[in-house]
Coordinates of C-alpha atoms in Angstrom, one line a residue:
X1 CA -5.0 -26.6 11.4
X2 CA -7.3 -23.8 12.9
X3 CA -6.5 -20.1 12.3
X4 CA -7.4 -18.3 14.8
X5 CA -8.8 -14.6 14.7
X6 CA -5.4 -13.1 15.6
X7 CA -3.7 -14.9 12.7
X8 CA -6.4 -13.5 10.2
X9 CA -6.1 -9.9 11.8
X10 CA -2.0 -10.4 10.6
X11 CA -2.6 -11.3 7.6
X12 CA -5.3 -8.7 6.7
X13 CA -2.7 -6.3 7.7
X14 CA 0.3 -8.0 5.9
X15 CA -1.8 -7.7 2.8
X16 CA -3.0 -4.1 3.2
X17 CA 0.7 -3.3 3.7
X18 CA 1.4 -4.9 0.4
X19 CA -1.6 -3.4 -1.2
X20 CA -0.3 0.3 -0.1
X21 CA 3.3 -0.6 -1.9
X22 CA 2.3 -2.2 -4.6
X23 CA 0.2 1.6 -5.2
X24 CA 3.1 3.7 -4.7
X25 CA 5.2 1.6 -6.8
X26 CA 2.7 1.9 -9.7
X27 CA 2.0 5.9 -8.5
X28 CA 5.9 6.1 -10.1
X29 CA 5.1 5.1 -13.3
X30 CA 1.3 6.7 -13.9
X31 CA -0.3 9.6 -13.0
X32 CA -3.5 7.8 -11.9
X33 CA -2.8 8.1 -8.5
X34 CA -1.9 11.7 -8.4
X35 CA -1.0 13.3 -5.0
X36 CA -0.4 9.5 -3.3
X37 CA 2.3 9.3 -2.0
X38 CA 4.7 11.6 -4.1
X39 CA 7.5 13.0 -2.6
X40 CA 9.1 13.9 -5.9
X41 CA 7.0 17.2 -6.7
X42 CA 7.9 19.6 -3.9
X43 CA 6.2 22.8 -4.5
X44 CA 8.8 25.6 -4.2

């Protein structure tokens, strides 16, 4: 089976999409990733 370049673009980008949730789902629990992605502290 050849995979062609188009196929590796996808997947590049189905993993970065991953890689960005799988931050903000750890950005709830720690306060490493201040300021990424938090909706929860609105200034007033």
């Amino acid at each position: 089976m050849q995979v062609t370049r188009d196929e590796y673009r996808i997947l590049g980008e189905t993993l970065r999409m991953i890689d960005i949730a799988t931050r903000m789902t750890i950005s709830d629990e720690s306060s490493d990733l201040n300021g990424f992605h938090d909706d929860t502290q609105q200034p007033p």
